[in-house]
Short mmCIF file of C-alpha atoms in Angstrom, two decimals:
data_model
loop_
_atom_site.label_atom_id
_atom_site.label_comp_id
_atom_site.label_asym_id
_atom_site.label_seq_id
_atom_site.Cartn_x
_atom_site.Cartn_y
_atom_site.Cartn_z
CA UNK A 462 5.06 11.86 -24.57
CA UNK A 463 4.26 14.33 -21.55
CA UNK A 464 1.16 13.26 -19.97
CA UNK A 465 -1.60 15.80 -20.63
CA UNK A 466 -2.00 18.69 -18.25
CA UNK A 467 -5.13 19.05 -17.75
CA UNK A 468 -7.46 20.86 -14.25
CA UNK A 469 -10.10 18.50 -14.07
CA UNK A 470 -12.47 20.19 -12.76
CA UNK A 471 -12.41 22.63 -15.86
CA UNK A 472 -13.71 19.37 -17.66
CA UNK A 473 -17.52 18.84 -19.05
CA UNK A 474 -18.03 15.57 -17.15
CA UNK A 475 -17.08 17.61 -13.75
CA UNK A 476 -19.31 19.68 -13.92
CA UNK A 477 -21.67 16.96 -15.11
CA UNK A 478 -20.60 15.31 -11.49
CA UNK A 479 -21.14 18.61 -9.03
CA UNK A 480 -24.19 19.00 -10.76
CA UNK A 481 -25.72 15.14 -9.91
CA UNK A 482 -24.12 15.78 -6.63
CA UNK A 483 -26.03 18.11 -6.52
CA UNK A 484 -28.91 15.78 -7.25
CA UNK A 485 -28.11 11.90 -5.30
CA UNK A 486 -26.44 13.44 -2.63
CA UNK A 487 -29.67 12.99 -0.17
CA UNK A 488 -30.76 9.59 -1.83
CA UNK A 489 -30.55 6.20 0.20
CA UNK A 490 -28.43 3.39 -1.05
CA UNK A 491 -30.81 0.87 0.06
CA UNK A 492 -33.75 2.98 -2.14
CA UNK A 493 -31.50 2.39 -4.98
CA UNK A 494 -31.58 -0.71 -4.78
CA UNK A 495 -35.59 -1.27 -4.59
CA UNK A 496 -35.44 0.78 -7.07
CA UNK A 497 -33.34 -1.70 -9.64
CA UNK A 498 -33.33 -5.00 -9.09
CA UNK A 499 -30.21 -5.96 -10.85
CA UNK A 500 -28.46 -2.58 -9.53
CA UNK A 501 -25.82 -5.36 -7.93
CA UNK A 502 -24.53 -7.24 -11.13
CA UNK A 503 -24.65 -4.10 -12.47
CA UNK A 504 -21.97 -2.59 -10.59
CA UNK A 505 -20.01 -5.50 -9.72
CA UNK A 506 -16.65 -6.67 -11.56
CA UNK A 507 -15.23 -10.18 -11.66
CA UNK A 508 -11.89 -11.49 -13.04
CA UNK A 509 -10.94 -14.65 -12.60
CA UNK A 510 -10.89 -14.86 -8.66
CA UNK A 511 -11.37 -11.05 -7.90
CA UNK A 512 -15.27 -10.44 -7.15
CA UNK A 513 -15.41 -6.22 -7.06
CA UNK A 514 -18.60 -5.14 -5.84
CA UNK A 515 -19.03 -1.31 -5.56
CA UNK A 516 -23.17 -1.42 -5.55
CA UNK A 517 -23.47 -0.09 -2.26
CA UNK A 518 -21.81 2.65 -3.13
CA UNK A 519 -23.33 6.62 -3.46
CA UNK A 520 -23.67 6.96 -6.74
CA UNK A 521 -26.37 6.64 -9.60
CA UNK A 522 -25.75 5.20 -13.13
CA UNK A 523 -25.60 8.66 -13.74
CA UNK A 524 -22.92 8.89 -11.86
CA UNK A 525 -21.01 5.86 -13.81
CA UNK A 526 -21.53 7.68 -16.31
CA UNK A 527 -19.71 10.87 -15.81
CA UNK A 528 -17.01 9.56 -13.92
CA UNK A 529 -16.02 7.21 -17.10
CA UNK A 530 -16.80 10.20 -18.86
CA UNK A 531 -14.08 12.63 -16.96
CA UNK A 532 -11.51 9.05 -17.40
CA UNK A 533 -12.10 10.10 -21.14
CA UNK A 534 -11.53 13.71 -20.15
CA UNK A 535 -8.57 14.00 -18.67
CA UNK A 536 -6.67 11.25 -21.58
CA UNK A 537 -6.08 8.55 -19.20
CA UNK A 538 -5.80 6.07 -22.32
CA UNK A 539 -3.13 7.32 -23.55
CA UNK A 540 -2.07 7.76 -19.97
CA UNK A 541 -1.87 4.30 -19.01
CA UNK A 542 0.61 3.62 -23.05
CA UNK A 543 2.88 6.42 -21.83
CA UNK A 544 2.98 4.08 -18.55
CA UNK A 545 3.31 0.41 -19.44
CA UNK A 546 5.95 2.40 -22.78
CA UNK A 547 8.66 3.20 -19.98
CA UNK A 548 8.26 6.96 -21.38
CA UNK A 549 9.61 9.56 -18.43
CA UNK A 550 5.75 9.75 -16.26
CA UNK A 551 7.44 11.35 -13.67
CA UNK A 552 8.59 14.13 -15.40
CA UNK A 553 10.48 16.36 -12.25
CA UNK A 554 13.21 13.39 -12.27
CA UNK A 555 13.29 13.12 -15.49
CA UNK A 556 12.19 8.97 -15.48
CA UNK A 557 10.02 6.37 -16.60
CA UNK A 558 7.03 4.65 -14.55
CA UNK A 559 8.51 1.13 -14.67
CA UNK A 560 7.32 -1.26 -11.58
CA UNK A 561 5.44 -3.22 -14.43
CA UNK A 562 8.69 -4.38 -16.64
CA UNK A 563 9.40 -5.68 -13.04
CA UNK A 564 6.48 -9.04 -13.05
CA UNK A 565 6.17 -8.01 -17.24
CA UNK A 566 6.77 -12.00 -18.71
CA UNK A 567 10.55 -12.88 -20.66
CA UNK A 568 8.80 -12.75 -24.11
CA UNK A 569 7.52 -8.71 -23.76
CA UNK A 570 9.53 -5.68 -24.60
CA UNK A 571 9.63 -2.81 -21.96
CA UNK A 572 11.96 -0.16 -23.94
CA UNK A 573 13.94 2.68 -21.76
CA UNK A 574 16.06 4.80 -23.73
CA UNK A 575 16.04 2.57 -26.33
CA UNK A 576 17.52 -0.20 -24.44
CA UNK A 577 14.47 -3.16 -23.77
CA UNK A 578 15.25 -4.02 -20.02
CA UNK A 579 13.33 -7.40 -19.62
CA UNK A 580 16.60 -9.50 -20.34
CA UNK A 581 18.07 -7.85 -17.45
CA UNK A 582 15.47 -8.33 -14.86
CA UNK A 583 14.84 -11.66 -15.79
CA UNK A 584 19.46 -12.25 -15.42
CA UNK A 585 18.53 -10.24 -11.44
CA UNK A 586 15.49 -12.82 -11.20
CA UNK A 587 17.60 -15.98 -11.81
CA UNK A 588 20.58 -14.18 -9.30
CA UNK A 589 17.87 -13.88 -6.83
CA UNK A 590 16.82 -17.33 -7.38
CA UNK A 591 20.71 -18.80 -6.71
CA UNK A 592 21.04 -17.07 -3.77
CA UNK A 593 18.27 -17.62 -2.16
CA UNK A 594 17.86 -21.36 -2.83
CA UNK A 595 21.39 -20.88 -1.39
CA UNK A 596 20.61 -19.71 1.84
CA UNK A 597 16.99 -21.78 2.23
CA UNK A 598 18.72 -24.91 1.64
CA UNK A 599 21.97 -24.16 3.58
CA UNK A 600 24.38 -24.84 0.62
CA UNK A 601 25.95 -20.94 1.64
CA UNK A 602 27.26 -20.64 5.09
CA UNK A 603 28.05 -18.64 7.96
CA UNK A 604 31.97 -17.59 8.98
CA UNK A 605 30.79 -21.39 11.82
CA UNK A 606 30.32 -23.47 9.02
CA UNK A 607 26.43 -23.13 10.34
CA UNK A 608 23.76 -22.99 8.16
CA UNK A 609 21.95 -19.26 8.43
CA UNK A 610 18.46 -19.12 10.46
CA UNK A 611 17.83 -15.72 10.69
CA UNK A 612 17.39 -13.12 7.61
CA UNK A 613 17.39 -8.94 8.84
CA UNK A 614 16.50 -6.95 6.76
CA UNK A 615 17.71 -3.36 7.31
CA UNK A 616 16.07 -0.35 4.88
CA UNK A 617 13.34 1.78 5.65
CA UNK A 618 10.21 3.63 2.97
CA UNK A 619 10.06 1.26 0.22
CA UNK A 620 12.76 -0.73 1.19
CA UNK A 621 11.37 -1.89 4.25
CA UNK A 622 7.26 -2.05 4.65
CA UNK A 623 7.54 -3.50 1.33
CA UNK A 624 8.75 -6.57 1.67
CA UNK A 625 7.65 -6.44 5.56
CA UNK A 626 4.61 -6.38 4.46
CA UNK A 627 4.45 -9.41 1.85
CA UNK A 628 6.23 -11.12 4.62
CA UNK A 629 3.35 -10.68 7.26
CA UNK A 630 0.53 -11.37 4.29
CA UNK A 631 2.96 -14.82 3.06
CA UNK A 632 3.77 -15.93 7.21
CA UNK A 633 1.67 -19.03 5.93
CA UNK A 634 3.74 -20.27 3.41
CA UNK A 635 7.48 -19.49 4.79
CA UNK A 636 10.06 -21.34 5.38
CA UNK A 637 11.97 -22.08 8.16
CA UNK A 638 14.32 -19.00 7.78
CA UNK A 639 13.76 -16.04 11.23
CA UNK A 640 12.65 -12.94 8.80
CA UNK A 641 13.37 -9.60 11.00
CA UNK A 642 13.09 -5.85 9.93
CA UNK A 643 15.47 -3.02 11.28
CA UNK A 644 14.03 0.77 9.81
CA UNK A 645 13.73 3.24 12.02
CA UNK A 646 17.24 5.16 13.19
CA UNK A 647 15.58 4.91 16.90
CA UNK A 648 18.81 2.60 18.38
CA UNK A 649 16.56 0.89 20.64
CA UNK A 650 15.20 -0.56 16.94
CA UNK A 651 18.24 -1.97 16.32
CA UNK A 652 19.74 -3.29 19.91
CA UNK A 653 16.57 -5.17 20.35
CA UNK A 654 16.45 -7.07 17.19
CA UNK A 655 20.22 -7.70 17.86
CA UNK A 656 19.10 -9.07 21.55
CA UNK A 657 17.69 -12.25 19.57
CA UNK A 658 20.61 -12.91 17.15
CA UNK A 659 22.98 -15.19 17.03
CA UNK A 660 26.16 -13.74 14.33
CA UNK A 661 27.06 -16.95 13.70
CA UNK A 662 23.53 -18.03 11.68
CA UNK A 663 22.44 -14.49 10.71
CA UNK A 664 22.50 -12.58 7.33
CA UNK A 665 22.45 -8.97 7.05
CA UNK A 666 20.18 -7.91 3.83
CA UNK A 667 20.58 -3.75 3.48
CA UNK A 668 18.77 -1.91 1.04
CA UNK A 669 19.52 1.09 -0.29
CA UNK A 670 20.19 2.47 -3.90
CA UNK A 671 22.00 5.05 -3.08
CA UNK A 672 23.84 3.05 -0.08
CA UNK A 673 23.34 7.21 1.80
CA UNK A 674 19.99 6.82 2.96
CA UNK A 675 20.82 8.60 6.66
CA UNK A 676 18.37 5.40 9.06
CA UNK A 677 19.37 2.58 6.60
CA UNK A 678 23.38 3.49 6.91
CA UNK A 679 23.57 4.41 10.91
CA UNK A 680 21.59 0.98 11.18
CA UNK A 681 23.86 -0.94 8.89
CA UNK A 682 27.10 0.23 10.67
CA UNK A 683 25.62 0.10 13.52
CA UNK A 684 25.08 -3.95 13.59
CA UNK A 685 28.52 -3.88 11.52
CA UNK A 686 30.35 -2.65 14.58
CA UNK A 687 27.90 -5.13 16.64
CA UNK A 688 28.85 -8.41 14.23
CA UNK A 689 32.18 -7.12 14.93
CA UNK A 690 32.78 -7.37 18.49
CA UNK A 691 35.78 -9.45 18.89
CA UNK A 692 33.67 -11.52 22.00
CA UNK A 693 31.95 -13.77 18.13
CA UNK A 694 35.82 -14.42 17.41
CA UNK A 695 34.66 -12.93 14.27
CA UNK A 696 36.81 -10.57 11.60
CA UNK A 697 36.13 -8.57 8.44
CA UNK A 698 36.28 -10.83 5.77
CA UNK A 699 33.34 -12.78 7.85
CA UNK A 700 30.93 -9.70 6.30
CA UNK A 701 31.03 -10.88 2.97
CA UNK A 702 29.30 -14.09 4.63
CA UNK A 703 26.74 -12.17 6.63
CA UNK A 704 25.94 -8.74 3.98
CA UNK A 705 24.00 -8.27 0.59
CA UNK A 706 23.27 -5.43 -0.39
CA UNK A 707 20.78 -4.15 -3.22
CA UNK A 708 22.59 -0.81 -3.98
CA UNK A 709 23.62 0.46 -7.38
CA UNK A 710 26.62 2.62 -5.05
CA UNK A 711 28.73 0.17 -5.70
CA UNK A 712 31.87 1.92 -4.21
CA UNK A 713 30.24 2.09 -0.69
CA UNK A 714 28.73 -1.86 -1.41
CA UNK A 715 32.51 -2.93 -1.00
CA UNK A 716 33.81 -0.37 1.06
CA UNK A 717 32.13 -2.09 3.24
CA UNK A 718 33.14 -4.75 3.11
CA UNK A 719 29.73 -6.73 0.81
CA UNK A 720 30.92 -9.35 -1.76
CA UNK A 721 31.03 -7.91 -5.16
CA UNK A 722 28.33 -11.30 -5.94
CA UNK A 723 26.02 -10.59 -2.49
CA UNK A 724 25.08 -7.15 -4.52
CA UNK A 725 22.22 -7.60 -6.30
CA UNK A 726 20.88 -3.68 -8.56
CA UNK A 727 18.50 -1.42 -8.44
CA UNK A 728 16.98 1.61 -11.79
CA UNK A 729 16.29 4.36 -11.61
CA UNK A 730 12.55 3.54 -13.49
CA UNK A 731 11.70 1.91 -9.73
CA UNK A 732 10.48 4.33 -7.58
CA UNK A 733 10.87 3.15 -3.43
CA UNK A 734 7.62 2.14 -2.83
CA UNK A 735 6.91 -0.12 -5.95
CA UNK A 736 10.55 -1.49 -5.58
CA UNK A 737 9.36 -4.91 -3.53
CA UNK A 738 8.79 -6.06 -6.87
CA UNK A 739 12.97 -5.82 -7.71
CA UNK A 740 15.89 -7.39 -5.80
CA UNK A 741 13.93 -4.84 -2.91
CA UNK A 742 11.83 -8.50 -2.19
CA UNK A 743 14.89 -10.44 -1.69
CA UNK A 744 13.78 -10.82 1.83
CA UNK A 745 9.97 -11.91 0.99
CA UNK A 746 12.15 -14.70 -1.54
CA UNK A 747 14.23 -15.78 1.00
CA UNK A 748 11.21 -16.13 3.63
CA UNK A 749 8.85 -17.68 1.34
CA UNK A 750 10.89 -19.03 -1.65
CA UNK A 751 11.92 -17.62 -4.74
CA UNK A 752 8.96 -19.62 -6.38
CA UNK A 753 6.79 -18.14 -4.02
CA UNK A 754 8.39 -14.76 -4.99
CA UNK A 755 7.88 -15.76 -8.31
CA UNK A 756 4.30 -16.02 -8.49
CA UNK A 757 3.93 -12.27 -6.12
CA UNK A 758 5.05 -11.10 -9.53
CA UNK A 759 2.42 -13.67 -11.46
CA UNK A 760 -0.31 -12.04 -10.36
CA UNK A 761 0.73 -8.31 -10.00
CA UNK A 762 1.22 -8.91 -14.32
CA UNK A 763 -2.50 -10.62 -14.57
CA UNK A 764 -3.89 -7.38 -12.70
CA UNK A 765 -1.34 -5.45 -14.83
CA UNK A 766 -2.94 -6.46 -17.86
CA UNK A 767 -6.17 -6.02 -16.51
CA UNK A 768 -5.65 -2.34 -15.58
CA UNK A 769 -3.78 -2.16 -19.65
CA UNK A 770 -6.87 -4.01 -21.33
CA UNK A 771 -9.57 -3.90 -19.82
CA UNK A 772 -12.89 -1.30 -20.94
CA UNK A 773 -12.89 1.15 -17.66
CA UNK A 774 -16.35 0.59 -17.02
CA UNK A 775 -15.34 -3.29 -16.06
CA UNK A 776 -12.06 -1.85 -14.91
CA UNK A 777 -11.70 -2.46 -10.66
CA UNK A 778 -8.23 0.02 -10.42
CA UNK A 779 -9.68 2.23 -12.58
CA UNK A 780 -13.73 3.00 -11.13
CA UNK A 781 -12.06 2.20 -7.29
CA UNK A 782 -9.85 5.41 -8.42
CA UNK A 783 -13.08 6.89 -9.36
CA UNK A 784 -14.30 5.70 -6.31
CA UNK A 785 -12.57 8.20 -5.11
CA UNK A 786 -12.14 10.93 -7.05
CA UNK A 787 -16.57 11.15 -6.52
CA UNK A 788 -15.89 11.07 -2.16
CA UNK A 789 -12.85 13.13 -1.97
CA UNK A 790 -14.00 15.43 -4.28
CA UNK A 791 -17.87 15.73 -3.94
CA UNK A 792 -18.70 14.37 -0.70
CA UNK A 793 -15.31 16.26 0.86
CA UNK A 794 -14.73 12.95 2.45
CA UNK A 795 -10.36 13.45 3.25
CA UNK A 796 -9.83 9.83 4.19
CA UNK A 797 -10.94 6.02 3.20
CA UNK A 798 -10.60 2.90 5.69
CA UNK A 799 -9.07 0.35 4.43
CA UNK A 800 -10.43 -3.06 6.25
CA UNK A 801 -9.22 -6.11 5.61
CA UNK A 802 -10.43 -9.55 6.64
CA UNK A 803 -7.08 -11.29 7.05
CA UNK A 804 -5.04 -11.35 9.95
CA UNK A 805 -2.36 -11.71 7.32
CA UNK A 806 -3.04 -8.80 6.14
CA UNK A 807 -1.76 -6.60 9.24
CA UNK A 808 0.24 -5.02 7.62
CA UNK A 809 -1.15 -3.61 4.05
CA UNK A 810 -3.38 -0.62 5.57
CA UNK A 811 0.10 0.59 6.68
CA UNK A 812 2.00 0.20 3.97
CA UNK A 813 -0.93 1.98 1.35
CA UNK A 814 -0.25 4.38 3.11
CA UNK A 815 2.87 4.98 2.09
CA UNK A 816 1.65 4.44 -1.11
CA UNK A 817 -0.84 6.78 -1.66
CA UNK A 818 -0.59 9.28 0.69
CA UNK A 819 3.92 10.01 -0.87
CA UNK A 820 2.42 9.48 -4.42
CA UNK A 821 -0.46 11.34 -4.59
CA UNK A 822 0.03 14.64 -1.33
CA UNK A 823 1.00 17.10 -3.59
CA UNK A 824 -0.25 20.81 -3.72
CA UNK A 825 1.09 21.12 -7.30
CA UNK A 826 -0.19 20.06 -10.43
CA UNK A 827 1.74 19.60 -13.66
CA UNK A 828 1.48 22.45 -14.72
CA UNK A 829 3.64 24.07 -11.44
CA UNK A 830 0.31 26.19 -10.42
CA UNK A 831 -1.18 25.39 -6.67
CA UNK A 832 -4.74 22.91 -6.93
CA UNK A 833 -8.00 24.67 -5.90
CA UNK A 834 -8.93 21.16 -5.64
CA UNK A 835 -8.86 18.25 -2.71
CA UNK A 836 -6.07 16.11 -3.89
CA UNK A 837 -4.80 12.77 -2.06
CA UNK A 838 -7.17 11.15 0.64
CA UNK A 839 -5.86 9.83 4.07
CA UNK A 840 -5.81 6.17 4.30
CA UNK A 841 -6.15 3.76 7.84
CA UNK A 842 -7.63 1.02 8.56
CA UNK A 843 -7.36 -2.44 10.63
CA UNK A 844 -7.65 -6.02 9.54
CA UNK A 845 -11.56 -7.27 10.88
CA UNK A 846 -12.83 -8.01 12.98
CA UNK A 847 -10.55 -6.00 15.38
CA UNK A 848 -11.57 -3.12 13.70
CA UNK A 849 -15.14 -3.70 14.55
CA UNK A 850 -14.23 -3.20 18.29
CA UNK A 851 -12.00 -0.34 18.15
CA UNK A 852 -13.32 2.24 15.46
CA UNK A 853 -16.37 1.14 13.62
CA UNK A 854 -18.58 2.78 16.43
CA UNK A 855 -17.06 5.97 14.38
CA UNK A 856 -17.84 4.71 10.43
CA UNK A 857 -21.87 3.36 12.02
CA UNK A 858 -22.99 6.51 14.21
CA UNK A 859 -20.02 9.52 13.35
CA UNK A 860 -20.59 13.01 11.51
CA UNK A 861 -18.28 12.10 8.97
CA UNK A 862 -18.44 10.52 4.94
CA UNK A 863 -16.23 6.89 5.32
CA UNK A 864 -16.37 5.37 2.46
CA UNK A 865 -14.47 1.74 3.62
CA UNK A 866 -12.86 -1.00 1.50
CA UNK A 867 -13.50 -4.98 2.69
CA UNK A 868 -11.45 -7.09 1.80
CA UNK A 869 -12.52 -11.14 1.99
CA UNK A 870 -11.47 -14.58 1.03
CA UNK A 871 -13.75 -17.81 0.67
CA UNK A 872 -11.06 -20.26 1.76
CA UNK A 873 -9.25 -19.95 4.68
CA UNK A 874 -5.61 -21.32 4.57
CA UNK A 875 -5.94 -24.04 7.79
CA UNK A 876 -8.96 -25.27 6.29
CA UNK A 877 -10.95 -24.14 9.92
CA UNK A 878 -14.50 -23.87 8.32
CA UNK A 879 -16.44 -23.26 11.31
CA UNK A 880 -13.79 -19.99 12.34
CA UNK A 881 -14.20 -19.15 8.76
CA UNK A 882 -17.58 -18.93 8.88
CA UNK A 883 -17.68 -16.52 11.46
CA UNK A 884 -14.84 -14.24 10.27
CA UNK A 885 -16.65 -13.82 6.79
CA UNK A 886 -20.48 -13.79 8.70
CA UNK A 887 -18.63 -10.58 10.36
CA UNK A 888 -17.63 -9.40 6.98
CA UNK A 889 -21.23 -9.40 5.28
CA UNK A 890 -22.68 -7.81 7.96
CA UNK A 891 -20.82 -5.33 8.57
CA UNK A 892 -21.20 -3.89 4.72
CA UNK A 893 -25.55 -4.98 5.33
CA UNK A 894 -25.45 -2.52 8.53
CA UNK A 895 -23.75 0.02 6.83
CA UNK A 896 -25.90 0.31 4.24
CA UNK A 897 -28.86 -0.04 5.57
CA UNK A 898 -28.59 0.82 8.87
CA UNK A 899 -31.61 0.50 11.97
CA UNK A 900 -34.16 2.98 11.57
CA UNK A 901 -36.40 4.40 14.33
CA UNK A 902 -39.65 1.53 13.66
CA UNK A 903 -36.94 -0.74 13.12
CA UNK A 904 -35.51 0.00 17.34
CA UNK A 905 -39.13 0.69 19.01
CA UNK A 906 -40.08 -2.35 17.82
CA UNK A 907 -36.88 -4.29 19.07
CA UNK A 908 -36.94 -2.18 22.24
CA UNK A 909 -40.70 -3.29 23.00
CA UNK A 910 -39.86 -6.39 22.13
CA UNK A 911 -38.01 -6.56 25.35
CA UNK A 912 -40.55 -5.19 27.51
CA UNK A 913 -39.01 -1.59 28.28
CA UNK A 914 -41.16 0.81 29.69
CA UNK A 915 -42.28 3.78 27.72
CA UNK A 916 -39.61 6.52 29.41
CA UNK A 917 -37.08 3.73 29.02
CA UNK A 918 -37.58 3.22 24.95
CA UNK A 919 -37.67 7.27 25.27
CA UNK A 920 -34.50 7.87 26.55
CA UNK A 921 -33.11 4.72 24.38
CA UNK A 922 -34.15 5.78 21.25
CA UNK A 923 -32.30 8.15 19.86
CA UNK A 924 -29.22 6.31 20.65
CA UNK A 925 -29.81 3.34 18.88
CA UNK A 926 -30.86 4.42 15.58
CA UNK A 927 -28.20 4.09 12.76
CA UNK A 928 -28.33 6.65 10.10
CA UNK A 929 -26.78 4.05 7.59
CA UNK A 930 -26.40 5.47 3.69
CA UNK A 931 -22.44 4.69 4.65
CA UNK A 932 -20.49 3.40 1.66
CA UNK A 933 -18.66 0.14 0.70
CA UNK A 934 -17.30 -1.88 -1.75
CA UNK A 935 -16.28 -5.09 -1.11
CA UNK A 936 -13.14 -7.11 -2.79
CA UNK A 937 -14.20 -11.40 -2.59
CA UNK A 938 -11.26 -13.13 -3.31
CA UNK A 939 -10.80 -16.89 -3.66
CA UNK A 940 -7.39 -17.40 -1.52
CA UNK A 941 -5.28 -15.85 -0.25
CA UNK A 942 -2.06 -16.84 -1.85
CA UNK A 943 0.67 -15.13 -3.37
CA UNK A 944 -0.37 -15.14 -6.69
CA UNK A 945 -3.78 -13.86 -5.27
CA UNK A 946 -1.37 -10.73 -2.79
CA UNK A 947 0.47 -9.86 -5.87
CA UNK A 948 -3.06 -9.03 -7.64
CA UNK A 949 -4.52 -6.93 -5.18
CA UNK A 950 -1.29 -5.27 -3.86
CA UNK A 951 -0.98 -4.02 -7.55
CA UNK A 952 -4.93 -3.47 -8.43
CA UNK A 953 -3.68 -0.59 -5.34
CA UNK A 954 -0.85 0.44 -7.49
CA UNK A 955 -2.36 1.42 -10.37
CA UNK A 956 -5.41 3.15 -8.31
CA UNK A 957 -2.73 5.70 -7.58
CA UNK A 958 -2.24 6.11 -10.97
CA UNK A 959 -5.43 6.73 -12.30
CA UNK A 960 -6.19 8.99 -9.19
CA UNK A 961 -2.60 11.06 -9.99
CA UNK A 962 -3.86 11.70 -13.92
CA UNK A 963 -7.42 12.87 -13.16
CA UNK A 964 -6.05 15.10 -10.19
CA UNK A 965 -3.14 16.44 -12.75
CA UNK A 966 -0.77 15.34 -10.41
CA UNK A 967 3.00 14.07 -10.22
CA UNK A 968 2.13 10.80 -8.24
CA UNK A 969 6.44 9.35 -8.96
CA UNK A 970 8.02 11.99 -7.57
CA UNK A 971 7.66 12.77 -3.73
CA UNK A 972 9.57 15.95 -2.74
CA UNK A 973 8.31 16.62 0.61
CA UNK A 974 10.17 14.32 2.29
CA UNK A 975 13.00 16.56 1.48
CA UNK A 976 13.16 19.23 3.36
CA UNK A 977 12.69 17.35 6.95
CA UNK A 978 15.71 15.52 5.70
CA UNK A 979 17.70 18.61 5.49
CA UNK A 980 16.54 20.04 8.35
CA UNK A 981 17.70 17.09 10.21
CA UNK A 982 21.41 16.94 9.10
CA UNK A 983 21.37 20.42 10.67
CA UNK A 984 20.37 19.59 13.75
CA UNK A 985 21.88 16.76 14.20
CA UNK A 986 24.85 19.35 13.90
CA UNK A 987 23.61 21.30 16.35
CA UNK A 988 22.87 18.72 18.73
CA UNK A 989 27.65 17.70 18.13
CA UNK A 990 28.13 21.32 18.69
CA UNK A 991 28.56 24.25 21.37
CA UNK A 992 26.71 26.45 20.03
CA UNK A 993 23.35 26.67 17.74
CA UNK A 994 22.61 28.06 14.58
CA UNK A 995 19.23 29.54 13.81
CA UNK A 996 15.45 28.35 14.36
CA UNK A 997 12.34 29.64 16.15
CA UNK A 998 12.30 29.96 19.08
CA UNK A 999 10.30 27.19 19.87
CA UNK A 1000 12.48 24.38 17.85
CA UNK A 1001 15.58 26.08 19.70
CA UNK A 1002 13.55 26.23 23.35
CA UNK A 1003 13.18 22.13 22.05
CA UNK A 1004 16.87 22.06 20.75
CA UNK A 1005 18.24 23.14 23.62
CA UNK A 1006 15.87 20.73 26.26
CA UNK A 1007 17.22 18.13 24.83
CA UNK A 1008 20.89 18.95 24.79
CA UNK A 1009 20.41 19.53 27.88
#
């Protein structure tokens, strides 16, 4: 079944939302709390270890009502069914979108072209388990008989960002293996990492569905040449011991020299930026062990079940996505800040930049027509409290509306309660400050208490007033574990899906990145040639300057 093709701006709910925005845009959220003592409870969703409080947003009960109407009027329920059933909702590529199947239960049935893919998924999981346990335990050894100490993941995009983010996020749970990630085709990147490695004890994992991605194959080839340096006394057959691959191109893999037993498959129905749950997550399992990798999948499945079965009014990904629609399309807020209060999640915002901006950065609707409304938001952020000392000034007193999502954990992993209390005091205080701001009267009282003169007070007053009324959403989670991380990532995956359905776009293709790749190949030929092809004057000038 094809996804319903509905221009959201033509729905009755959109018109109601526009009226609601016009009537409420000047309301103060703190006044809404005064008017309704139950507002916080009404606008909070609890799902096991997740507490999702969206009460500090610039919304009324009518706003929520009309947003939910919008979700129904674009037929979101049927779209979710199509998503989980494996129907080809990636219509421009004719593919299903089934990263959810990768974390489904063994007893589930998920059909792709009439075939249940769950047994195949679990067979690959078993292979991942056996392979990673053999490497971690030291049973599998390098060409000189030494156990592995380092693992290098070679990939780009989803084949790098997902595994790298999860490995960093779960560093508390990692084993003795030291993880490295090579992605950029910048030669300085790969050579810097090679400086740190011992060929006798390093395992390389090449992640490329087609085994033709330019950046990945360039890096893999450079590493292979380094590995076969005569100084190391290696031979071609040793590649089979030190390289594994996640790919579907058996011929290219064999040509490279990788043992077929060390090859893990990928499927067309999994988009690269949603693939960490598959064998693309091999480096995750190597870093934290298969049981923790499996817990990551279980957490994602828990969020899948919540998203699939929960009424929209109590559905965290749905409400989160609807808030984005509200700010993006009615407040004209082009960005969203994601602020995790955990240093472990230092790569989380960067990971979501790809997931959200590559998915929903589209200007053509599902009918092939240019859209006349804003689609994808710009995602950015850094961990708190570092971000408070970096860009929070803009959020607090700048001229832009910047919805911010705060992610925090009740428990610290090392159990240092003093540090955790200070961290969470900042986490809680920032959303309160962004809500309430500081009035002129409050500033006056504060300055007078300092004994300043009337002249000094008059001079300082306008600079110390905070407008407040800055929208925030708070997600409080019990503890950062493999399971809760899986649940958190899946929440944002489903949020992406809901946004795409409402905006009437295809979220799972990425044609926009292809043009640059094509032109890069053309320009590389020019670089290696005496003559240049046809380019614009600026490009020719830069090309000539580089070649000289």
